[in-house]
Short mmCIF file of C-alpha atoms in Angstrom, two decimals:
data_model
loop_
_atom_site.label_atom_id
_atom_site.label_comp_id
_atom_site.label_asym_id
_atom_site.label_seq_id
_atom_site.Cartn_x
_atom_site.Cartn_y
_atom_site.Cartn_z
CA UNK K 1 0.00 0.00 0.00
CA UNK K 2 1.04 3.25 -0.50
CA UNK K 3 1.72 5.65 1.98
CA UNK K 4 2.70 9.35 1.85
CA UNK K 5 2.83 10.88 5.58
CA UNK K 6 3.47 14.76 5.96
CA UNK K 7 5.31 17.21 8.80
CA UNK K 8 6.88 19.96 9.39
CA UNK K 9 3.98 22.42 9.49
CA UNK K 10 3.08 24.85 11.94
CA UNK K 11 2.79 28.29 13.18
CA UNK K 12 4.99 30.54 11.52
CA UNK K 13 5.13 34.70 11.79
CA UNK K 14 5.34 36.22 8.17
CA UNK K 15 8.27 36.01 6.24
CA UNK K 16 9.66 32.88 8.03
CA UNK K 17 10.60 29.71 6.64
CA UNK K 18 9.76 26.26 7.07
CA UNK K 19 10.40 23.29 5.74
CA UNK K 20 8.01 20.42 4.93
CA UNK K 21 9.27 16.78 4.77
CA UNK K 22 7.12 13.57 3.28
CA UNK K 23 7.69 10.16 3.82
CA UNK K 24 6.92 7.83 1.61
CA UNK K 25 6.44 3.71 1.18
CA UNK K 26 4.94 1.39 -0.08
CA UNK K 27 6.06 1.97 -3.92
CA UNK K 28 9.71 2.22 -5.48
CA UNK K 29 10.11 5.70 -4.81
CA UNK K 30 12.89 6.75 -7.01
CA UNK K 31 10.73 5.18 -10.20
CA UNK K 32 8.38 8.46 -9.36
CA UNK K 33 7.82 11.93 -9.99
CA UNK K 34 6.47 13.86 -6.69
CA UNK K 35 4.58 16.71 -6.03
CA UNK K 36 3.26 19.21 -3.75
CA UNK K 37 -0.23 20.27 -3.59
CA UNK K 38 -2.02 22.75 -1.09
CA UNK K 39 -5.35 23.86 -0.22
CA UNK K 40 -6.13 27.19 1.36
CA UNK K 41 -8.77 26.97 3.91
CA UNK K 42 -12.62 26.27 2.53
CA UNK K 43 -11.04 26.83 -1.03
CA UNK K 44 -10.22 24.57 -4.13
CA UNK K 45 -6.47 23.08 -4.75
CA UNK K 46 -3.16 24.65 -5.93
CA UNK K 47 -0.82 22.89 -7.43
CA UNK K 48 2.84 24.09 -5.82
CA UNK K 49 5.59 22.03 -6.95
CA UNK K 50 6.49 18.88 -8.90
CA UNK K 51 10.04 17.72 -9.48
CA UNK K 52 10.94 14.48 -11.51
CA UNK K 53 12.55 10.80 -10.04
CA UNK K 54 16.02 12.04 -10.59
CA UNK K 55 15.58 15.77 -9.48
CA UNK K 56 16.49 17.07 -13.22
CA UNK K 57 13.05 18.56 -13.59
CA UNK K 58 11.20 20.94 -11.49
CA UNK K 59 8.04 23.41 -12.08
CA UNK K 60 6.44 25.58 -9.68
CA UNK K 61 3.67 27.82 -9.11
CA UNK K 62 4.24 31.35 -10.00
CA UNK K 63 2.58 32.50 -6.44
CA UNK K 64 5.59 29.97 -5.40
CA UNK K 65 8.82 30.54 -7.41
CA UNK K 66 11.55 32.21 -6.06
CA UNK K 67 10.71 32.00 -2.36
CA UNK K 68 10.09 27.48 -2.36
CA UNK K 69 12.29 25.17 -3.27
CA UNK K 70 11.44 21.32 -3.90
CA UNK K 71 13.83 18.55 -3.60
CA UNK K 72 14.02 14.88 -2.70
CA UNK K 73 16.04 12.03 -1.54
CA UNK K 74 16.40 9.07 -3.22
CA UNK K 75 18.05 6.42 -1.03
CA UNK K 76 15.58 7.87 2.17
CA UNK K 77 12.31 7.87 0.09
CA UNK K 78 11.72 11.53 1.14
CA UNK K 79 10.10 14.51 -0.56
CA UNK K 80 10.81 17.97 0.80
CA UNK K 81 9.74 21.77 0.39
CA UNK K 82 11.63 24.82 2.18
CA UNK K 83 9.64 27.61 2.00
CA UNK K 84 11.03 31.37 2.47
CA UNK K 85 9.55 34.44 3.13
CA UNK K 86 6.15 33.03 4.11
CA UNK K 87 3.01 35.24 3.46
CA UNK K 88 -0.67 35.43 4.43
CA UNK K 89 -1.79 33.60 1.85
CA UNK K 90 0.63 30.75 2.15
CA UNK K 91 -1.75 29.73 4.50
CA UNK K 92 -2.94 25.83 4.04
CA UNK K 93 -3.26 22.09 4.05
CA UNK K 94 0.21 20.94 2.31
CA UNK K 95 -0.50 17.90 0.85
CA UNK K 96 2.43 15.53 -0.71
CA UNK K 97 1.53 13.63 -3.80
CA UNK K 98 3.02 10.97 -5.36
CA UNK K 99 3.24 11.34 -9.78
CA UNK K 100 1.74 8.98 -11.90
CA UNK K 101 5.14 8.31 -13.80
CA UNK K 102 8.65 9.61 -13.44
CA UNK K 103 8.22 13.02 -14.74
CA UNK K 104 5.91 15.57 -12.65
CA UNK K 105 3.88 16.16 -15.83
CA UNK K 106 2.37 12.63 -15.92
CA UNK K 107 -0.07 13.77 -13.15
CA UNK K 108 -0.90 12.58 -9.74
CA UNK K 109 -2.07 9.90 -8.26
CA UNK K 110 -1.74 9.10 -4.46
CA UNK K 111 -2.39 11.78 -1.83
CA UNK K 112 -1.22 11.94 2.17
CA UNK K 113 -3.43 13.72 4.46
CA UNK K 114 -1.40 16.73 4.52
CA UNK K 115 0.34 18.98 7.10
CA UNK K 116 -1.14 22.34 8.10
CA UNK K 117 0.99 25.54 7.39
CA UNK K 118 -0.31 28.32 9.52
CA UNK K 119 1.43 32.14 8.41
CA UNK K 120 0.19 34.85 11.18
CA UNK K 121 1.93 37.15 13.76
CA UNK O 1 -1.54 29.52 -17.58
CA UNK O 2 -4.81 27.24 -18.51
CA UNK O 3 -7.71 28.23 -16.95
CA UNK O 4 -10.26 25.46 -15.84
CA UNK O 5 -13.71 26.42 -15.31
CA UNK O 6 -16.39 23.71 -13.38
CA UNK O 7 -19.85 23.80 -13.58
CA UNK O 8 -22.19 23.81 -11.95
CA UNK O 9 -20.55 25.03 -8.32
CA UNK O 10 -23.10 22.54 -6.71
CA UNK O 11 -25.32 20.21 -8.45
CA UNK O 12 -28.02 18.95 -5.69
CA UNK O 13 -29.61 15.22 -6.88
CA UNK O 14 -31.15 12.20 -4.79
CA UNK O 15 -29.45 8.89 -4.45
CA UNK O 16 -30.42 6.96 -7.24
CA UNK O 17 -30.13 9.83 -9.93
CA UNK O 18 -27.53 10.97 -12.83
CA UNK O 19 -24.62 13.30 -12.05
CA UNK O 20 -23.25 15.45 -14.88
CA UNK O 21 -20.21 17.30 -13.85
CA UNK O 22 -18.57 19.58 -16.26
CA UNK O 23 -15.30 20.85 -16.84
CA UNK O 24 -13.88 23.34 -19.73
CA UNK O 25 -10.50 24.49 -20.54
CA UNK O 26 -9.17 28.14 -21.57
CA UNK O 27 -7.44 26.35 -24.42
CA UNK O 28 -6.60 22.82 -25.66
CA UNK O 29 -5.15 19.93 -22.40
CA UNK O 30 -5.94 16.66 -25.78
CA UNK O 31 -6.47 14.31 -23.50
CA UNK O 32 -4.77 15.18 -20.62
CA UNK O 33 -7.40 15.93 -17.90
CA UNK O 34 -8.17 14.07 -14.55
CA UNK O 35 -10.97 14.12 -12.02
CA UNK O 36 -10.63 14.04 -8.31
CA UNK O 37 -13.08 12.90 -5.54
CA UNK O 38 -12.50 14.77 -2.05
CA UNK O 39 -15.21 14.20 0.88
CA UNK O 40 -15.09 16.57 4.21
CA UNK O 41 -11.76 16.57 6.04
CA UNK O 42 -10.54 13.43 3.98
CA UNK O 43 -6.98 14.21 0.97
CA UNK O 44 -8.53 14.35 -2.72
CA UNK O 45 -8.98 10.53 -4.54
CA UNK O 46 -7.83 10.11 -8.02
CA UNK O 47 -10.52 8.85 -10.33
CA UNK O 48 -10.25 9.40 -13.47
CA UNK O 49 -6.84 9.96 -15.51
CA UNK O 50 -6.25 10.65 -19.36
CA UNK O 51 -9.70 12.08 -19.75
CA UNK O 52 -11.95 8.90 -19.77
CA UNK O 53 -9.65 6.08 -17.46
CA UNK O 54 -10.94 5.12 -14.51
CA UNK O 55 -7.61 4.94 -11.89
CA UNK O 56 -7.29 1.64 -9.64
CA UNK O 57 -10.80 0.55 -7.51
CA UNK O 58 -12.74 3.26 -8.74
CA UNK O 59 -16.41 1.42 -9.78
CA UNK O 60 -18.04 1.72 -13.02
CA UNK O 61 -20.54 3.81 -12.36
CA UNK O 62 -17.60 6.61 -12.84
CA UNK O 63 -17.25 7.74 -16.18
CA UNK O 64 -15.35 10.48 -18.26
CA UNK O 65 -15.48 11.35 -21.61
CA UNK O 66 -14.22 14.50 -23.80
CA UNK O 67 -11.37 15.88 -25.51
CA UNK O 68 -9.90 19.28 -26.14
CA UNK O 69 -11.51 22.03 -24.21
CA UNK O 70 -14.77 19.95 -22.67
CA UNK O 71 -14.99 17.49 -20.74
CA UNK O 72 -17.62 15.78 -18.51
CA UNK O 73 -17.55 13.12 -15.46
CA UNK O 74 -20.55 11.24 -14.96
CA UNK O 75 -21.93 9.16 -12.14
CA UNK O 76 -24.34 6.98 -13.49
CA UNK O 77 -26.33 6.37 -10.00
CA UNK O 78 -25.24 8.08 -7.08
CA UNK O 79 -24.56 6.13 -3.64
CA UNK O 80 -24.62 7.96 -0.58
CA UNK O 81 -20.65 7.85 -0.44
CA UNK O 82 -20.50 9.75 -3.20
CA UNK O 83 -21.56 13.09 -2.14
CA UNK O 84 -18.31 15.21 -2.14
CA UNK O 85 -16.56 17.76 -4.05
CA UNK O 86 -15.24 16.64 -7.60
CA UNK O 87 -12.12 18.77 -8.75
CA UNK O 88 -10.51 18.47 -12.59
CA UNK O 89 -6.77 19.07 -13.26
CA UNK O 90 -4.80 19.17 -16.77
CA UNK O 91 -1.08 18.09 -17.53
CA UNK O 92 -1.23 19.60 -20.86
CA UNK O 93 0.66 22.62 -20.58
CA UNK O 94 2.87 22.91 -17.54
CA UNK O 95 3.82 24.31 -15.35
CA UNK O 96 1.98 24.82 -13.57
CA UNK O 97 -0.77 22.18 -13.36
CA UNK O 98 -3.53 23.34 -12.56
CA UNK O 99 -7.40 22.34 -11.04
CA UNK O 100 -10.49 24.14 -11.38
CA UNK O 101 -12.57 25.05 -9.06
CA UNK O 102 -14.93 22.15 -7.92
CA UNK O 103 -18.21 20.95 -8.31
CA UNK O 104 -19.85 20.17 -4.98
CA UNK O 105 -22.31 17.42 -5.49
CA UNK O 106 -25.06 17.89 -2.24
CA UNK O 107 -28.07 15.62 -1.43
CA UNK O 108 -31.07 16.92 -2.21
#
């Protein structure tokens, strides 16, 4: 079965970082592209990240570029975002998200249950 | 950036009856479209991938169709369990990837 299971959020003051981490099993991880996907609350979903099996592709979110960064780890079957310079509106459910092949723009397929990112003074 | 418009924002039916979701596209995603399930305080399911293939346990009485800019996802009889909010999302053009908006389908 596969499993995708979130931390790292929290409370935060704006313009903090944190950084998200997802662990995943249940599925040859490195065969995979990941993603990140978040959801403001009581709205719809925003994509935020994706980055390929081997790292050597990446896309974000315009709201997102500049200030997160995705990456992974391969031989710990771990996702991860650091996010800078948090904002407001920053403000959601993070959910990880495994790809449905090995480059992030085969789509999505398996979901964790998220971690919450909360940005306020 | 392609747009993705859903409608209706809440279709209200009975158990038993036809749901008709719709989903259009600023500009061309071919085939490239998926549908997502999520139910109150529960992650988003996949269901449908590629426009019109029904992802791993999903039952029959899920359906999508189209190609282009319109697509639809049907549920040929609802069951109580599937009262939720159904989201599209394209892998045409990227990045980003994006989702529309949601359909919330509500008992009546």
């Amino acid at each position: 079965e596969v499993l995708l299971v979130e931390s790292g959020g929290g409370l935060v003051p704006p313009g903090r970082s944190l950084r998200l981490s997802c662990a995943a099993s249940g599925f040859t991880f490195d065969d995979y592209a990941m993603h990140w996907v978040r959801q403001a609350p009581g709205k719809g979903l925003e994509w935020v990240s994706g980055i390929a099996w081997n790292s050597a592709g990446i896309g974000y979110a315009d709201s997102v570029k500049g200030r997160f960064t995705i990456s992974r780890d391969n031989a710990n079957n771990s996702l991860y975002l650091q996010m800078n310079s948090l904002r407001g509106d920053d403000t959601a459910l993070y959910y990880c998200v495994k790809g449905r092949g090995a480059y992030y723009y085969f789509g999505m397929d398996v979901w964790g249950q998220g971690t919450t990112v909360t940005v306020s003074s | 950036e392609i747009v993705l418009t859903q409608s209706p924002a809440t279709l209200s039916l009975s158990p038993g009856e036809r749901a008709t979701l719709s989903c259009r596209a600023s500009q061309s995603v071919s085939s490239h479209l998926a549908w997502y399930q999520q139910k109150p305080g529960q992650a988003p399911r996949l269901l449908i991938y590629d426009a019109s293939n029904r992802a791993t346990g999903i039952p029959a009485r899920f359906s999508g169709s189209g190609s282009g800019t319109d697509f639809t996802l049907t549920i040929s009889s609802l069951e109580p369990e599937d009262f939720a909010v159904y989201y599209c999302q394209q892998r045409y053009n990227w990045p980003p990837l994006t989702f529309g908006g949601g359909t919330k389908v509500e008992i009546k």
